[in-house]
mmCIF file of C-alpha atoms and ligand atoms in Angstrom:
data_model
loop_
_atom_site.group_PDB
_atom_site.id
_atom_site.type_symbol
_atom_site.label_atom_id
_atom_site.label_comp_id
_atom_site.label_asym_id
_atom_site.label_seq_id
_atom_site.Cartn_x
_atom_site.Cartn_y
_atom_site.Cartn_z
ATOM 1 C CA MET A 1 0.166 -0.015 -0.041
ATOM 2 C CA LEU A 2 0.854 3.214 -0.671
ATOM 3 C CA GLU A 3 2.599 5.672 1.904
ATOM 4 C CA ALA A 4 0.270 8.537 0.744
ATOM 5 C CA THR A 5 1.315 10.891 3.957
ATOM 6 C CA LYS A 6 4.929 10.993 2.593
ATOM 7 C CA LEU A 7 4.218 10.611 -1.080
ATOM 8 C CA ILE A 8 1.921 13.206 -1.722
ATOM 9 C CA SER A 9 4.013 16.293 -3.313
ATOM 10 C CA ILE A 10 2.583 19.896 -2.551
ATOM 11 C CA GLU A 11 2.373 22.797 -5.003
ATOM 12 C CA GLN A 12 1.254 26.020 -3.166
ATOM 13 C CA THR A 13 -0.266 28.519 -5.514
ATOM 14 C CA GLN A 14 0.808 31.922 -5.781
ATOM 15 C CA HIS A 15 -2.347 33.780 -6.476
ATOM 16 C CA SER A 16 -5.086 33.006 -3.826
ATOM 17 C CA ARG A 17 -8.614 33.823 -4.879
ATOM 18 C CA ILE A 18 -9.885 33.843 -1.706
ATOM 19 C CA ALA A 19 -10.225 37.529 -1.909
ATOM 20 C CA GLU A 20 -12.838 37.595 -4.729
ATOM 21 C CA LEU A 21 -15.646 35.136 -2.631
ATOM 22 C CA ASP A 22 -18.358 36.491 -1.267
ATOM 23 C CA ALA A 23 -21.079 34.440 0.559
ATOM 24 C CA LYS A 24 -23.760 36.314 -0.250
ATOM 25 C CA THR A 25 -23.658 36.104 -3.698
ATOM 26 C CA LEU A 26 -22.178 32.485 -4.194
ATOM 27 C CA VAL A 27 -23.564 30.402 -7.078
ATOM 28 C CA PHE A 28 -23.379 26.706 -6.164
ATOM 29 C CA GLY A 29 -21.179 24.799 -8.400
ATOM 30 C CA LYS A 30 -19.079 27.747 -9.690
ATOM 31 C CA HIS A 31 -16.665 28.966 -7.761
ATOM 32 C CA PHE A 32 -13.553 26.500 -7.270
ATOM 33 C CA SER A 33 -11.041 26.527 -4.376
ATOM 34 C CA ASP A 34 -7.326 27.315 -4.607
ATOM 35 C CA HIS A 35 -6.081 23.764 -4.740
ATOM 36 C CA MET A 36 -7.120 20.252 -6.277
ATOM 37 C CA PHE A 37 -5.759 17.001 -5.628
ATOM 38 C CA LEU A 38 -4.966 14.484 -8.374
ATOM 39 C CA THR A 39 -2.959 10.806 -8.627
ATOM 40 C CA GLU A 40 -3.106 8.370 -12.061
ATOM 41 C CA TYR A 41 -3.487 4.953 -11.870
ATOM 42 C CA GLU A 42 -1.055 2.960 -14.300
ATOM 43 C CA ASP A 43 -0.053 -0.588 -14.038
ATOM 44 C CA GLY A 44 -1.710 -1.908 -11.089
ATOM 45 C CA LYS A 45 -1.030 1.151 -9.019
ATOM 46 C CA TRP A 46 -1.806 4.814 -8.206
ATOM 47 C CA HIS A 47 1.011 6.912 -8.678
ATOM 48 C CA ASN A 48 2.330 10.465 -8.382
ATOM 49 C CA PRO A 49 -0.716 11.890 -5.927
ATOM 50 C CA ARG A 50 -0.162 15.844 -5.075
ATOM 51 C CA ILE A 51 -1.665 18.576 -4.824
ATOM 52 C CA VAL A 52 -1.340 21.592 -6.840
ATOM 53 C CA PRO A 53 -3.305 25.039 -7.971
ATOM 54 C CA PHE A 54 -6.972 24.434 -9.100
ATOM 55 C CA GLY A 55 -6.590 24.982 -12.931
ATOM 56 C CA ASN A 56 -7.242 22.815 -16.458
ATOM 57 C CA LEU A 57 -6.016 19.803 -17.498
ATOM 58 C CA SER A 58 -4.336 19.014 -20.938
ATOM 59 C CA MET A 59 -5.662 15.508 -22.284
ATOM 60 C CA SER A 60 -5.727 13.731 -25.486
ATOM 61 C CA PRO A 61 -9.649 14.127 -27.396
ATOM 62 C CA SER A 62 -9.279 10.074 -27.474
ATOM 63 C CA ILE A 63 -8.989 9.013 -23.726
ATOM 64 C CA SER A 64 -12.083 6.507 -23.144
ATOM 65 C CA ALA A 65 -13.839 8.222 -20.208
ATOM 66 C CA LEU A 66 -14.683 10.855 -22.964
ATOM 67 C CA HIS A 67 -15.774 8.487 -25.437
ATOM 68 C CA TYR A 68 -17.264 4.992 -23.524
ATOM 69 C CA GLY A 69 -18.035 6.530 -19.824
ATOM 70 C CA GLN A 70 -16.343 5.125 -17.568
ATOM 71 C CA ALA A 71 -16.226 7.884 -15.020
ATOM 72 C CA ILE A 72 -17.529 8.177 -11.200
ATOM 73 C CA PHE A 73 -17.734 10.541 -8.923
ATOM 74 C CA GLU A 74 -18.727 11.204 -5.142
ATOM 75 C CA GLY A 75 -20.137 14.427 -3.512
ATOM 76 C CA MET A 76 -19.807 15.290 0.203
ATOM 77 C CA LYS A 77 -19.748 18.375 2.625
ATOM 78 C CA ALA A 78 -17.244 20.134 4.941
ATOM 79 C CA HIS A 79 -18.511 22.073 7.658
ATOM 80 C CA LYS A 80 -16.758 24.794 10.549
ATOM 81 C CA ASN A 81 -17.622 24.496 13.805
ATOM 82 C CA GLU A 82 -17.897 27.437 16.521
ATOM 83 C CA LYS A 83 -13.877 27.376 16.903
ATOM 84 C CA GLY A 84 -13.708 27.383 13.287
ATOM 85 C CA GLU A 85 -12.451 23.955 13.049
ATOM 86 C CA VAL A 86 -13.199 22.034 9.840
ATOM 87 C CA LEU A 87 -15.423 19.155 9.903
ATOM 88 C CA ILE A 88 -15.911 16.396 7.633
ATOM 89 C CA PHE A 89 -19.267 14.064 7.905
ATOM 90 C CA ARG A 90 -18.710 10.532 7.525
ATOM 91 C CA PRO A 91 -15.634 10.451 4.770
ATOM 92 C CA LEU A 92 -15.257 6.690 4.446
ATOM 93 C CA GLU A 93 -18.629 5.581 3.438
ATOM 94 C CA ASN A 94 -17.825 8.328 0.332
ATOM 95 C CA GLN A 95 -14.445 6.287 -0.237
ATOM 96 C CA ARG A 96 -16.702 3.077 0.349
ATOM 97 C CA ARG A 97 -19.434 3.839 -1.908
ATOM 98 C CA MET A 98 -16.772 5.115 -4.478
ATOM 99 C CA ASN A 99 -14.895 1.833 -4.924
ATOM 100 C CA ALA A 100 -18.287 0.200 -5.414
ATOM 101 C CA SER A 101 -18.950 2.458 -8.084
ATOM 102 C CA ALA A 102 -15.491 1.659 -9.279
ATOM 103 C CA HIS A 103 -16.177 -2.132 -8.874
ATOM 104 C CA ARG A 104 -18.948 -1.832 -11.107
ATOM 105 C CA MET A 105 -17.848 0.229 -13.783
ATOM 106 C CA CYS A 106 -14.487 -1.771 -13.879
ATOM 107 C CA MET A 107 -12.372 0.513 -12.657
ATOM 108 C CA PRO A 108 -9.354 0.470 -9.772
ATOM 109 C CA ALA A 109 -10.278 0.812 -5.862
ATOM 110 C CA ILE A 110 -9.159 3.874 -4.652
ATOM 111 C CA PRO A 111 -7.347 2.997 -1.379
ATOM 112 C CA GLU A 112 -8.395 4.254 1.520
ATOM 113 C CA ASP A 113 -5.106 6.080 2.513
ATOM 114 C CA ILE A 114 -4.641 7.767 -0.721
ATOM 115 C CA PHE A 115 -8.640 9.184 -0.462
ATOM 116 C CA MET A 116 -8.325 10.014 3.537
ATOM 117 C CA GLU A 117 -4.900 11.989 2.904
ATOM 118 C CA GLY A 118 -5.591 13.660 -0.461
ATOM 119 C CA LEU A 119 -8.963 14.605 1.120
ATOM 120 C CA THR A 120 -7.389 15.997 4.525
ATOM 121 C CA GLN A 121 -4.701 17.717 2.982
ATOM 122 C CA LEU A 122 -6.311 19.405 0.758
ATOM 123 C CA LEU A 123 -8.779 20.585 3.303
ATOM 124 C CA ARG A 124 -6.164 21.850 5.551
ATOM 125 C CA MET A 125 -4.666 23.665 2.654
ATOM 126 C CA ASP A 126 -7.883 25.276 1.568
ATOM 127 C CA SER A 127 -9.476 25.845 5.342
ATOM 128 C CA ALA A 128 -10.278 29.243 4.733
ATOM 129 C CA TRP A 129 -12.736 28.124 1.698
ATOM 130 C CA VAL A 130 -15.007 26.553 4.220
ATOM 131 C CA LEU A 131 -17.160 28.933 5.122
ATOM 132 C CA ALA A 132 -18.614 29.744 8.547
ATOM 133 C CA ASP A 133 -21.731 31.965 7.581
ATOM 134 C CA GLU A 134 -25.043 30.123 8.344
ATOM 135 C CA GLY A 135 -26.121 27.682 5.754
ATOM 136 C CA CYS A 136 -22.688 27.599 4.335
ATOM 137 C CA SER A 137 -20.222 24.681 3.791
ATOM 138 C CA LEU A 138 -17.549 23.532 1.174
ATOM 139 C CA TYR A 139 -18.945 20.910 -1.291
ATOM 140 C CA ILE A 140 -16.286 18.247 -1.700
ATOM 141 C CA ARG A 141 -15.968 16.549 -5.035
ATOM 142 C CA PRO A 142 -13.821 12.977 -5.662
ATOM 143 C CA PHE A 143 -13.928 11.936 -9.162
ATOM 144 C CA MET A 144 -12.326 9.451 -11.356
ATOM 145 C CA PHE A 145 -12.233 8.908 -15.020
ATOM 146 C CA ALA A 146 -10.713 6.794 -17.617
ATOM 147 C CA ILE A 147 -7.624 7.824 -19.498
ATOM 148 C CA ASP A 148 -6.677 5.720 -22.145
ATOM 149 C CA GLU A 149 -5.715 7.546 -25.057
ATOM 150 C CA PHE A 150 -7.492 4.589 -27.427
ATOM 151 C CA LEU A 151 -10.207 4.836 -28.965
ATOM 152 C CA GLY A 152 -12.506 1.233 -28.786
ATOM 153 C CA VAL A 153 -15.026 0.130 -26.413
ATOM 154 C CA ARG A 154 -12.966 -1.875 -23.441
ATOM 155 C CA THR A 155 -11.858 -1.334 -20.249
ATOM 156 C CA SER A 156 -9.295 1.452 -19.677
ATOM 157 C CA ASN A 157 -5.565 0.171 -18.081
ATOM 158 C CA THR A 158 -5.070 3.712 -16.911
ATOM 159 C CA TYR A 159 -7.277 6.079 -14.765
ATOM 160 C CA ARG A 160 -7.270 9.762 -13.102
ATOM 161 C CA PHE A 161 -8.871 10.213 -9.238
ATOM 162 C CA MET A 162 -9.257 13.860 -8.683
ATOM 163 C CA ILE A 163 -10.707 16.193 -5.856
ATOM 164 C CA ILE A 164 -12.041 19.565 -5.765
ATOM 165 C CA THR A 165 -13.970 21.328 -3.525
ATOM 166 C CA SER A 166 -16.470 24.288 -4.406
ATOM 167 C CA PRO A 167 -17.992 26.688 -1.795
ATOM 168 C CA ALA A 168 -21.513 26.327 -1.203
ATOM 169 C CA GLY A 169 -24.201 28.361 0.642
ATOM 170 C CA PRO A 170 -27.526 27.149 1.448
ATOM 171 C CA TYR A 171 -29.079 24.727 -1.110
ATOM 172 C CA TYR A 172 -33.158 24.372 -1.730
ATOM 173 C CA LYS A 173 -34.099 27.384 1.319
ATOM 174 C CA ASP A 174 -38.020 26.786 -0.304
ATOM 175 C CA PRO A 175 -40.429 23.250 -0.239
ATOM 176 C CA VAL A 176 -39.895 21.354 -3.654
ATOM 177 C CA LYS A 177 -42.384 20.303 -5.591
ATOM 178 C CA LEU A 178 -41.515 16.896 -7.688
ATOM 179 C CA LYS A 179 -43.131 15.025 -10.506
ATOM 180 C CA VAL A 180 -43.276 11.437 -10.654
ATOM 181 C CA GLU A 181 -42.152 9.776 -13.585
ATOM 182 C CA THR A 182 -43.729 7.515 -15.781
ATOM 183 C CA GLU A 183 -42.399 7.493 -18.982
ATOM 184 C CA PHE A 184 -38.652 7.713 -18.714
ATOM 185 C CA ALA A 185 -36.229 5.524 -16.422
ATOM 186 C CA ARG A 186 -32.808 6.805 -14.504
ATOM 187 C CA ALA A 187 -31.951 2.734 -13.263
ATOM 188 C CA PHE A 188 -33.107 -0.362 -13.846
ATOM 189 C CA GLU A 189 -32.740 -3.414 -12.141
ATOM 190 C CA GLY A 190 -28.934 -5.086 -13.092
ATOM 191 C CA GLY A 191 -28.063 -1.523 -14.534
ATOM 192 C CA VAL A 192 -26.097 0.764 -12.504
ATOM 193 C CA GLY A 193 -28.396 2.764 -10.477
ATOM 194 C CA TYR A 194 -26.791 2.145 -7.425
ATOM 195 C CA THR A 195 -23.559 3.566 -7.918
ATOM 196 C CA LYS A 196 -22.551 7.217 -9.019
ATOM 197 C CA ALA A 197 -21.855 6.559 -12.397
ATOM 198 C CA ALA A 198 -21.756 9.976 -14.461
ATOM 199 C CA GLY A 199 -24.021 8.399 -16.900
ATOM 200 C CA ASN A 200 -26.564 7.883 -14.364
ATOM 201 C CA TYR A 201 -26.946 11.796 -14.260
ATOM 202 C CA GLY A 202 -26.124 12.302 -18.092
ATOM 203 C CA VAL A 203 -29.879 10.059 -18.850
ATOM 204 C CA SER A 204 -31.338 12.207 -15.992
ATOM 205 C CA LEU A 205 -31.324 15.390 -18.147
ATOM 206 C CA TYR A 206 -33.875 15.051 -20.441
ATOM 207 C CA PRO A 207 -36.547 13.967 -18.156
ATOM 208 C CA THR A 208 -35.828 16.740 -15.611
ATOM 209 C CA LYS A 209 -35.981 19.314 -18.186
ATOM 210 C CA LEU A 210 -39.350 18.421 -18.963
ATOM 211 C CA ALA A 211 -40.041 18.188 -15.462
ATOM 212 C CA ASN A 212 -38.808 21.877 -14.993
ATOM 213 C CA GLU A 213 -40.611 23.119 -17.945
ATOM 214 C CA GLN A 214 -43.798 21.881 -16.129
ATOM 215 C CA GLY A 215 -43.046 24.011 -13.183
ATOM 216 C CA TYR A 216 -41.218 20.911 -10.828
ATOM 217 C CA HIS A 217 -38.158 21.264 -9.365
ATOM 218 C CA GLN A 218 -37.020 17.749 -9.677
ATOM 219 C CA ILE A 219 -38.562 14.173 -10.189
ATOM 220 C CA ILE A 220 -39.596 11.342 -8.436
ATOM 221 C CA TRP A 221 -38.064 8.156 -9.963
ATOM 222 C CA THR A 222 -40.290 5.171 -10.079
ATOM 223 C CA ASP A 223 -39.394 1.444 -10.930
ATOM 224 C CA ALA A 224 -38.418 1.213 -15.082
ATOM 225 C CA ARG A 225 -40.442 -1.833 -15.095
ATOM 226 C CA GLU A 226 -43.876 -0.853 -14.480
ATOM 227 C CA HIS A 227 -43.507 2.787 -13.161
ATOM 228 C CA LYS A 228 -45.354 1.747 -10.287
ATOM 229 C CA TYR A 229 -42.500 1.964 -7.043
ATOM 230 C CA ILE A 230 -41.256 5.042 -5.995
ATOM 231 C CA GLU A 231 -37.739 5.121 -5.991
ATOM 232 C CA GLU A 232 -35.739 8.070 -5.442
ATOM 233 C CA ALA A 233 -35.353 11.752 -6.656
ATOM 234 C CA GLY A 234 -33.055 13.500 -8.736
ATOM 235 C CA MET A 235 -30.088 13.998 -6.054
ATOM 236 C CA MET A 236 -31.507 12.813 -2.863
ATOM 237 C CA ASN A 237 -33.157 9.772 -1.747
ATOM 238 C CA VAL A 238 -36.931 10.016 -0.354
ATOM 239 C CA MET A 239 -38.748 9.257 2.561
ATOM 240 C CA PHE A 240 -42.464 9.811 3.766
ATOM 241 C CA VAL A 241 -43.628 9.624 7.379
ATOM 242 C CA ILE A 242 -47.194 7.868 6.804
ATOM 243 C CA GLY A 243 -49.153 7.781 10.751
ATOM 244 C CA ASP A 244 -46.480 7.298 12.724
ATOM 245 C CA THR A 245 -44.228 5.472 10.695
ATOM 246 C CA LEU A 246 -41.231 6.247 8.895
ATOM 247 C CA VAL A 247 -41.090 4.897 5.142
ATOM 248 C CA THR A 248 -38.521 4.909 2.568
ATOM 249 C CA PRO A 249 -37.917 2.664 -0.716
ATOM 250 C CA ALA A 250 -35.523 -0.284 0.187
ATOM 251 C CA LEU A 251 -31.952 -0.725 -1.743
ATOM 252 C CA SER A 252 -32.933 -4.214 -2.433
ATOM 253 C CA THR A 253 -33.221 -3.251 -6.046
ATOM 254 C CA GLN A 254 -29.745 -1.955 -6.930
ATOM 255 C CA THR A 255 -31.718 0.597 -8.439
ATOM 256 C CA ILE A 256 -31.128 3.331 -5.941
ATOM 257 C CA LEU A 257 -28.100 5.478 -4.644
ATOM 258 C CA PRO A 258 -27.067 4.000 -0.785
ATOM 259 C CA GLY A 259 -27.478 7.594 0.094
ATOM 260 C CA LYS A 260 -25.502 8.999 3.326
ATOM 261 C CA THR A 261 -28.294 11.140 4.400
ATOM 262 C CA ARG A 262 -30.338 8.418 4.066
ATOM 263 C CA ASP A 263 -28.788 6.567 6.021
ATOM 264 C CA SER A 264 -28.006 8.773 8.982
ATOM 265 C CA VAL A 265 -31.632 10.224 8.874
ATOM 266 C CA LEU A 266 -32.828 6.058 9.465
ATOM 267 C CA THR A 267 -30.082 5.853 12.162
ATOM 268 C CA ILE A 268 -31.132 9.105 13.940
ATOM 269 C CA ALA A 269 -34.837 7.830 13.292
ATOM 270 C CA ARG A 270 -33.579 4.653 14.982
ATOM 271 C CA ASP A 271 -32.060 6.146 18.098
ATOM 272 C CA TRP A 272 -35.638 7.859 18.733
ATOM 273 C CA ASN A 273 -37.527 4.839 18.772
ATOM 274 C CA MET A 274 -39.600 6.016 15.864
ATOM 275 C CA LYS A 275 -41.147 2.960 13.641
ATOM 276 C CA ILE A 276 -39.083 2.298 10.543
ATOM 277 C CA GLU A 277 -39.987 0.638 7.190
ATOM 278 C CA GLU A 278 -37.862 0.209 4.448
ATOM 279 C CA ARG A 279 -39.319 -1.531 1.744
ATOM 280 C CA ARG A 280 -41.261 -0.925 -1.874
ATOM 281 C CA ILE A 281 -43.381 1.539 -1.992
ATOM 282 C CA THR A 282 -46.350 2.321 -4.900
ATOM 283 C CA VAL A 283 -47.083 5.435 -5.955
ATOM 284 C CA GLN A 284 -50.745 4.849 -5.358
ATOM 285 C CA GLU A 285 -49.747 4.041 -1.933
ATOM 286 C CA ILE A 286 -48.843 7.579 -1.280
ATOM 287 C CA ILE A 287 -51.621 9.239 -3.160
ATOM 288 C CA ASP A 288 -54.181 7.340 -1.512
ATOM 289 C CA ALA A 289 -52.355 8.492 2.051
ATOM 290 C CA GLN A 290 -52.329 12.132 0.876
ATOM 291 C CA LYS A 291 -55.591 11.798 0.495
ATOM 292 C CA ASN A 292 -56.858 10.375 3.510
ATOM 293 C CA GLY A 293 -54.719 12.422 5.712
ATOM 294 C CA SER A 294 -52.472 9.546 6.836
ATOM 295 C CA LEU A 295 -49.399 11.247 4.815
ATOM 296 C CA LYS A 296 -48.197 13.551 7.452
ATOM 297 C CA GLU A 297 -44.431 14.453 5.997
ATOM 298 C CA ALA A 298 -42.466 13.712 2.500
ATOM 299 C CA PHE A 299 -39.251 15.049 2.208
ATOM 300 C CA GLY A 300 -35.670 14.079 0.422
ATOM 301 C CA VAL A 301 -32.587 13.720 1.867
ATOM 302 C CA GLY A 302 -29.022 13.873 0.695
ATOM 303 C CA THR A 303 -25.901 15.906 0.836
ATOM 304 C CA ALA A 304 -26.609 18.802 -0.550
ATOM 305 C CA ALA A 305 -29.776 19.623 0.813
ATOM 306 C CA THR A 306 -29.879 17.881 3.833
ATOM 307 C CA VAL A 307 -33.576 17.497 4.121
ATOM 308 C CA ALA A 308 -35.497 19.282 1.226
ATOM 309 C CA HIS A 309 -39.040 19.323 2.458
ATOM 310 C CA ILE A 310 -41.670 18.305 -0.558
ATOM 311 C CA SER A 311 -44.825 20.277 -0.688
ATOM 312 C CA VAL A 312 -46.374 19.150 -3.626
ATOM 313 C CA ILE A 313 -46.411 15.620 -5.397
ATOM 314 C CA GLY A 314 -47.421 15.996 -9.552
ATOM 315 C CA PHE A 315 -48.939 12.597 -10.605
ATOM 316 C CA GLU A 316 -50.434 11.999 -13.838
ATOM 317 C CA GLY A 317 -51.194 15.491 -14.110
ATOM 318 C CA THR A 318 -52.567 16.288 -10.662
ATOM 319 C CA ASP A 319 -50.251 18.150 -8.261
ATOM 320 C CA TYR A 320 -51.198 16.664 -4.642
ATOM 321 C CA ALA A 321 -50.290 19.128 -1.440
ATOM 322 C CA ILE A 322 -48.391 17.553 0.850
ATOM 323 C CA PRO A 323 -48.366 19.268 4.510
ATOM 324 C CA ILE A 324 -45.269 20.925 5.891
ATOM 325 C CA GLY A 325 -44.301 19.791 9.041
ATOM 326 C CA ASP A 326 -44.137 22.184 12.108
ATOM 327 C CA GLU A 327 -40.973 22.131 13.978
ATOM 328 C CA HIS A 328 -41.952 18.842 15.814
ATOM 329 C CA SER A 329 -42.029 17.087 12.752
ATOM 330 C CA PHE A 330 -39.687 14.155 12.241
ATOM 331 C CA SER A 331 -38.169 15.830 9.222
ATOM 332 C CA LYS A 332 -37.335 19.197 10.673
ATOM 333 C CA ARG A 333 -36.176 17.895 13.814
ATOM 334 C CA ALA A 334 -33.959 15.366 12.295
ATOM 335 C CA ALA A 335 -32.864 18.129 9.917
ATOM 336 C CA ILE A 336 -31.787 20.567 12.877
ATOM 337 C CA HIS A 337 -30.568 17.295 14.695
ATOM 338 C CA LEU A 338 -28.085 16.099 11.794
ATOM 339 C CA THR A 339 -26.967 20.168 10.797
ATOM 340 C CA LYS A 340 -26.140 20.480 14.651
ATOM 341 C CA ILE A 341 -23.971 16.871 14.466
ATOM 342 C CA ARG A 342 -22.316 18.195 11.402
ATOM 343 C CA LYS A 343 -21.163 21.273 12.548
ATOM 344 C CA GLY A 344 -20.343 20.048 16.173
ATOM 345 C CA GLN A 345 -22.746 21.814 17.541
ATOM 346 C CA THR A 346 -24.585 18.688 19.700
ATOM 347 C CA GLU A 347 -23.178 14.910 20.774
ATOM 348 C CA ASP A 348 -22.060 12.938 18.031
ATOM 349 C CA ILE A 349 -22.980 9.384 19.597
ATOM 350 C CA HIS A 350 -21.795 7.867 16.303
ATOM 351 C CA ASN A 351 -18.690 9.148 15.812
ATOM 352 C CA TRP A 352 -19.792 10.386 12.111
ATOM 353 C CA THR A 353 -17.753 13.630 12.466
ATOM 354 C CA MET A 354 -14.029 13.792 11.802
ATOM 355 C CA LYS A 355 -11.711 16.842 12.472
ATOM 356 C CA ILE A 356 -9.138 17.448 9.876
HETATM 357 C C1 PLP B 401 -29.331 9.999 -7.221
HETATM 358 C C2 PLP B 401 -28.948 10.375 -5.698
HETATM 359 N N1 PLP B 401 -29.477 9.848 -5.129
HETATM 360 C C3 PLP B 401 -29.280 10.111 -3.381
HETATM 361 C C4 PLP B 401 -28.534 11.086 -3.415
HETATM 362 C C5 PLP B 401 -28.226 11.268 -2.084
HETATM 363 O O1 PLP B 401 -27.174 10.542 -1.553
HETATM 364 P P1 PLP B 401 -25.753 11.236 -0.269
HETATM 365 O O2 PLP B 401 -27.052 11.281 1.357
HETATM 366 O O3 PLP B 401 -24.994 10.235 0.075
HETATM 367 O O4 PLP B 401 -25.624 12.650 -0.836
HETATM 368 C C6 PLP B 401 -28.032 11.652 -4.411
HETATM 369 C C7 PLP B 401 -26.817 12.500 -3.693
HETATM 370 O O5 PLP B 401 -25.423 12.303 -3.866
HETATM 371 C C8 PLP B 401 -28.028 11.072 -5.838
HETATM 372 O O6 PLP B 401 -27.273 11.670 -6.602
#
């Protein structure tokens, strides 16, 4: 195994752009911190891990990721606590999920030491980019792509793994309107729906564009076979409170991304002795529950939004209004609790946060 601590070489930027950053005008995903981490895979090993000033890459137009889609990514956030220390939330879950994506896409695993050392050293260098303002964080984007310079459908022999970071303000401030998708599919059994393969996001763009034109923020995907069962939303897993039970689609079909926030919210619900059901959920069940008043809450959970309350579910041309819970509702309490854990403002009984 590579002794990454010793081997990461560092080239510091001569022109920090931090002074240009303004939390008030921040657009998510548009600004990038001063540095980036990269390493290349060849002959069965990762080589030359390094941190360099953020900037363009020079590549052959023939690299196989551009043509045949061997490209995967991850997403997580760093926050500052009241002392100004940088905290990251369950980073090893991202490393494990990245390797599950890599396995399915025939790509090499990224070892824990390279992932963690690259991440922590990068964040130490760019800690000023972790804004402490209310609702702000630093979004972290690890990604890997195939770099063989070769046209032909086969597994690449060489890869690049990188981490870039982007300062983020609050994500969805208002509750979201979601459309149940009954024509197009994002994932199917036997496919790659459970991975963060870049192609999963490419296929979602057209149906999402149509939903946006109809006034919805995002889609609730349904199963590809019958469009009968709820899967997940664009960048979030979905959860419902029906009666006194927290219900969410099970991961067993392998068509749904196993979200870190999903797991965290389920763990919090278990800690609070809430009844939980992870199972298949039909769209009709949610519509019936809305009609008979037993649907108390509907919300999406994901790194970007933490918890996004769903105010409307559009299904077959009808909009169904969902109650937005008050401060006693499960989703509001879970959102506040999770945010406090991420920011080091409450006891972290599961040791989820890591100080860097
Ligand atoms: C398709 C999809 N589902 C769910 C999620 C939520 O996952 P997580 O909570 O790990 O951010 C994301 C975001 O990464 C996503 O892209």
